[in-house]
mmCIF file of C-alpha atoms in Angstrom:
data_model
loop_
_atom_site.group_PDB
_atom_site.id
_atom_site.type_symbol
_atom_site.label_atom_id
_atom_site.label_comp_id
_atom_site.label_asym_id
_atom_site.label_seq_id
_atom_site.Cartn_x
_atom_site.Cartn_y
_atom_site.Cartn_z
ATOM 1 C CA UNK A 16 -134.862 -123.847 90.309
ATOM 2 C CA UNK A 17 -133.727 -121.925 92.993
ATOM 3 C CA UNK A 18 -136.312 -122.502 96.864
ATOM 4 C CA UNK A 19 -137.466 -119.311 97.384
ATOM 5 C CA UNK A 20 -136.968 -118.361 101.085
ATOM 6 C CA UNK A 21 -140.113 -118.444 103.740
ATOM 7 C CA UNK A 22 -140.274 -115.276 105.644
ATOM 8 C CA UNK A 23 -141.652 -117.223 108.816
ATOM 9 C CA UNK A 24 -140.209 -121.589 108.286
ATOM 10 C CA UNK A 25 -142.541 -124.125 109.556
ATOM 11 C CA UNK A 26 -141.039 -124.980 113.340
ATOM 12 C CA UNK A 27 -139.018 -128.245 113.950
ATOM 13 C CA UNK A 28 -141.725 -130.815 114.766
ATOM 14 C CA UNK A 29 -141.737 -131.382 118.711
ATOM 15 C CA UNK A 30 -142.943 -135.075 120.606
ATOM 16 C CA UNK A 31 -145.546 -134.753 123.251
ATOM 17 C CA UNK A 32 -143.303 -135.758 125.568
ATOM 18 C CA UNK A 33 -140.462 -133.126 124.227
ATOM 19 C CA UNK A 34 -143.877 -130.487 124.562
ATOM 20 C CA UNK A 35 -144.813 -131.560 128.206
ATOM 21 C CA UNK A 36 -140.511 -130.938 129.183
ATOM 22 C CA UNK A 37 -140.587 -127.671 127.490
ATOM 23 C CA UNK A 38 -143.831 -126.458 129.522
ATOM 24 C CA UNK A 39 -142.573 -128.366 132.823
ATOM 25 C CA UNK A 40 -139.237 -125.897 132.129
ATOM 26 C CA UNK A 41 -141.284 -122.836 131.606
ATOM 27 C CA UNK A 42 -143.572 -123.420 134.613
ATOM 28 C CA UNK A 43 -140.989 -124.696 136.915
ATOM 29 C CA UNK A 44 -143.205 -127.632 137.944
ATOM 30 C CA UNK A 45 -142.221 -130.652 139.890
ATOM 31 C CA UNK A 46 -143.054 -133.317 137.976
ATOM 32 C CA UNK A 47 -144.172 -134.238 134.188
ATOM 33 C CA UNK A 48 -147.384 -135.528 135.774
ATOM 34 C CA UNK A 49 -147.699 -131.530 136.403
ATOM 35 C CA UNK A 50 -146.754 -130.208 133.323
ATOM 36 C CA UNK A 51 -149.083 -132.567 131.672
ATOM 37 C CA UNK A 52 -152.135 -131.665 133.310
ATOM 38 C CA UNK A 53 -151.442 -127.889 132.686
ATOM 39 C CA UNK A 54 -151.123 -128.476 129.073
ATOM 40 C CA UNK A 55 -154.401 -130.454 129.415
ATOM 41 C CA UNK A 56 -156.312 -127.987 130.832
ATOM 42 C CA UNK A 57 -155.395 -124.895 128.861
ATOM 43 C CA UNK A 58 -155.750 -126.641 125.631
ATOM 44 C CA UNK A 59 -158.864 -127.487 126.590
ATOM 45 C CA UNK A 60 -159.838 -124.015 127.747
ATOM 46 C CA UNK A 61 -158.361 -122.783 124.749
ATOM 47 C CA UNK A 62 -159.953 -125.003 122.296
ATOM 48 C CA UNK A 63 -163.385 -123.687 123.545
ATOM 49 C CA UNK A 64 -162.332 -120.376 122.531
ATOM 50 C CA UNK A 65 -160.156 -121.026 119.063
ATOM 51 C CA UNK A 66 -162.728 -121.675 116.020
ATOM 52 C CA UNK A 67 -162.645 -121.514 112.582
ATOM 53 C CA UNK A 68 -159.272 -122.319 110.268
ATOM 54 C CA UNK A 69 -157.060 -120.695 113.276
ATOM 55 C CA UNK A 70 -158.330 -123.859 115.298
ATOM 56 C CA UNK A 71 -157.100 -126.355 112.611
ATOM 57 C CA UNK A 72 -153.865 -125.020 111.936
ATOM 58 C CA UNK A 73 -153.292 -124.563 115.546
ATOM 59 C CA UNK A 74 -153.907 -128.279 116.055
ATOM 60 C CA UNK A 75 -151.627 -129.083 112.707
ATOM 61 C CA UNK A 76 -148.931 -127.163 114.708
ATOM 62 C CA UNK A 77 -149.118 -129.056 117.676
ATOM 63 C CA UNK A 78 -148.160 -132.617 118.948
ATOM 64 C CA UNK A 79 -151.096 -135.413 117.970
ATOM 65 C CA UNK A 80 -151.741 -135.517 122.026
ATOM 66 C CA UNK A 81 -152.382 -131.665 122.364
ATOM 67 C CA UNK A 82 -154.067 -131.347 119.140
ATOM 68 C CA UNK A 83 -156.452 -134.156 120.349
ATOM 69 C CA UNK A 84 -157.203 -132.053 123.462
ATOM 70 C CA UNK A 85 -157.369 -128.676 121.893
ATOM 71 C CA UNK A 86 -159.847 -129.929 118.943
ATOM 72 C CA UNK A 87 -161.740 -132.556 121.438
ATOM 73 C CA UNK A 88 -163.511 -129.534 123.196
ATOM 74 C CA UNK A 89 -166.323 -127.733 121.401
ATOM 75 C CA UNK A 90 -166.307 -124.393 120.961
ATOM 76 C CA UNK A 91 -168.416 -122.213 123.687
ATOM 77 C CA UNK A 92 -170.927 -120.079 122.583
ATOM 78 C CA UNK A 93 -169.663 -116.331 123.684
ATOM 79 C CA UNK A 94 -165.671 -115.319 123.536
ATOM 80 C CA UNK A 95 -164.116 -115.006 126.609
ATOM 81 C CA UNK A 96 -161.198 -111.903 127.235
ATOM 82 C CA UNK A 97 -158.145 -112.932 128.280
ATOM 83 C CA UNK A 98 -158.880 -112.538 131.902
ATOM 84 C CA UNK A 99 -162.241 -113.682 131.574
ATOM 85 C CA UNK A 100 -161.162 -116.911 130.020
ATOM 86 C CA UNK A 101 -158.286 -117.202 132.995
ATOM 87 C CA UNK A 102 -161.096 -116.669 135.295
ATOM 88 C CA UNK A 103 -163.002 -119.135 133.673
ATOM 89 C CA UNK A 104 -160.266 -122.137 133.868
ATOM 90 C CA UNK A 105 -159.522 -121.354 137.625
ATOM 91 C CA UNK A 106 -162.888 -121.932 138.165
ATOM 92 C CA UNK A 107 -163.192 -124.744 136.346
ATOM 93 C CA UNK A 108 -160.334 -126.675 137.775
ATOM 94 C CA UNK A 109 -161.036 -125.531 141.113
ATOM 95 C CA UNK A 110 -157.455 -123.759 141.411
ATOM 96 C CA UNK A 111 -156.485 -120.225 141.971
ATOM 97 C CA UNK A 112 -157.017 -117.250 139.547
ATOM 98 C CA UNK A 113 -152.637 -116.725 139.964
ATOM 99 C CA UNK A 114 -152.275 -120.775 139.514
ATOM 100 C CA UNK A 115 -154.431 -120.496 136.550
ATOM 101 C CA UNK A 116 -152.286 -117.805 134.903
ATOM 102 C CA UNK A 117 -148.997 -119.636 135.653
ATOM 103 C CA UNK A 118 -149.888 -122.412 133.830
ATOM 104 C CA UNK A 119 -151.716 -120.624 130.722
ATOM 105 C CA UNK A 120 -148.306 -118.675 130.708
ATOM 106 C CA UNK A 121 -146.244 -121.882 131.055
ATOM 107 C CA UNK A 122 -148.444 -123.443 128.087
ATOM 108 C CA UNK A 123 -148.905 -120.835 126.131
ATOM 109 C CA UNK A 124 -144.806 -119.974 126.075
ATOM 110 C CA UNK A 125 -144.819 -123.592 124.172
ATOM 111 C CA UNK A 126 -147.606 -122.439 121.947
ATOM 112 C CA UNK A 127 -146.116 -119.877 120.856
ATOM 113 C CA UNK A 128 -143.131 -120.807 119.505
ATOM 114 C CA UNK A 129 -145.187 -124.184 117.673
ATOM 115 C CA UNK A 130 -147.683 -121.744 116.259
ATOM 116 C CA UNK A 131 -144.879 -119.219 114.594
ATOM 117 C CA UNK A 132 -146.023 -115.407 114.137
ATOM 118 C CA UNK A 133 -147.948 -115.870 111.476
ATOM 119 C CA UNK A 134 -150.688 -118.012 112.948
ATOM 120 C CA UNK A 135 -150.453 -116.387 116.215
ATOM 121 C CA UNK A 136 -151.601 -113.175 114.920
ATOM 122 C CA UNK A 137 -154.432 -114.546 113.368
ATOM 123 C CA UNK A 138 -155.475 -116.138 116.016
ATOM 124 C CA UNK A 139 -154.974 -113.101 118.312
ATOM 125 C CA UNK A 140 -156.560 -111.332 115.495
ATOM 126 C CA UNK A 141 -159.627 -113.265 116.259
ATOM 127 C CA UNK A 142 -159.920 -113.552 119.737
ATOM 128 C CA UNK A 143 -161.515 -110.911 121.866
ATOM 129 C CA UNK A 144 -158.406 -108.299 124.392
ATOM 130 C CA UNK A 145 -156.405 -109.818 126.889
ATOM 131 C CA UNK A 146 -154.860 -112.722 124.930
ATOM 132 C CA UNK A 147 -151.519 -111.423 123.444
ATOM 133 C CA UNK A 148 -150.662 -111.236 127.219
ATOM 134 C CA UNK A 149 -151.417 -115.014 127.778
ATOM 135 C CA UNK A 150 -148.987 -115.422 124.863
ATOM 136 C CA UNK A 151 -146.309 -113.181 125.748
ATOM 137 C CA UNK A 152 -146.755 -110.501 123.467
ATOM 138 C CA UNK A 153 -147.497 -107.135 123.486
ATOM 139 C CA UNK A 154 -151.141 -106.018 123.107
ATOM 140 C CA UNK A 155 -151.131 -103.957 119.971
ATOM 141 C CA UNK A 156 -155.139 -103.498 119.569
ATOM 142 C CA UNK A 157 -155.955 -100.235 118.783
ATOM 143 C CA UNK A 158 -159.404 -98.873 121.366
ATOM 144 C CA UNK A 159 -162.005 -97.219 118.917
ATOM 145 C CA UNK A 160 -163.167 -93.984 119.352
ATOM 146 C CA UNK A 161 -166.686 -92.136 118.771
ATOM 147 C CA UNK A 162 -166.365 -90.155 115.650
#
């Protein structure tokens, strides 16, 4: 028997503590302290916005640590956009609308590249505009049109 190639292979499996030096890299922050709490708070932000089968294999994907954060928040009751939910966690953490950007880029950079193409296109798939930004990728949602 011959293993049939995977068009997109499960990524390596990354520590928590390889996950918080890989987003205090991205983010340029001080400290791991830092890094930490920015993976903290956008998990959580984003767990409130991630539902259904997308949420669990996100959490497979990532670190027990982050998963725990991501799947310990419940799910809020109306999507947010992507600004709407960066808006959200700046308010929420008391920090700046820019700060809160530059550390849902930082985290989500991490994200990314745990999650693989697959599942981050059906997650982005699910989520309301304005999140394949937060992700670093394009925004390829097509507007609809009155016929």
């Amino acid at each position: 028997m011959y293993d049939q190639p995977r068009a997109n292979p499960a990524p390596t499996a990354m520590t928590f503590e390889q996950m918080l030096e890989r987003v205090r890299y991205e983010g340029a922050y001080p400290t791991l302290e830092r890094a930490e709490e920015a993976v903290r708070t956008v998990l959580g932000a984003l767990g409130r916005q991630v539902t259904g089968d997308e949420r669990v294999d996100l959490a497979q994907c990532l670190p027990v640590e982050a998963a725990l954060t991501l799947t310990a928040q419940i799910p809020a009751t109306e999507q947010l956009t992507g600004w709407g939910f960066v808006k959200d966690m700046a308010t929420r953490t008391g920090t700046t609308p820019a700060t809160a950007r530059w550390d849902t880029g930082a985290v989500l950079a991490v994200v990314t590249r745990l999650a693989g193409p697959d599942l981050l296109a059906r997650i982005l798939r699910r989520l309301p505009g304005g999140y394949a930004i937060l992700f670093g990728q394009a925004e390829l949602r097509q507007t609809r049109t009155a016929a």
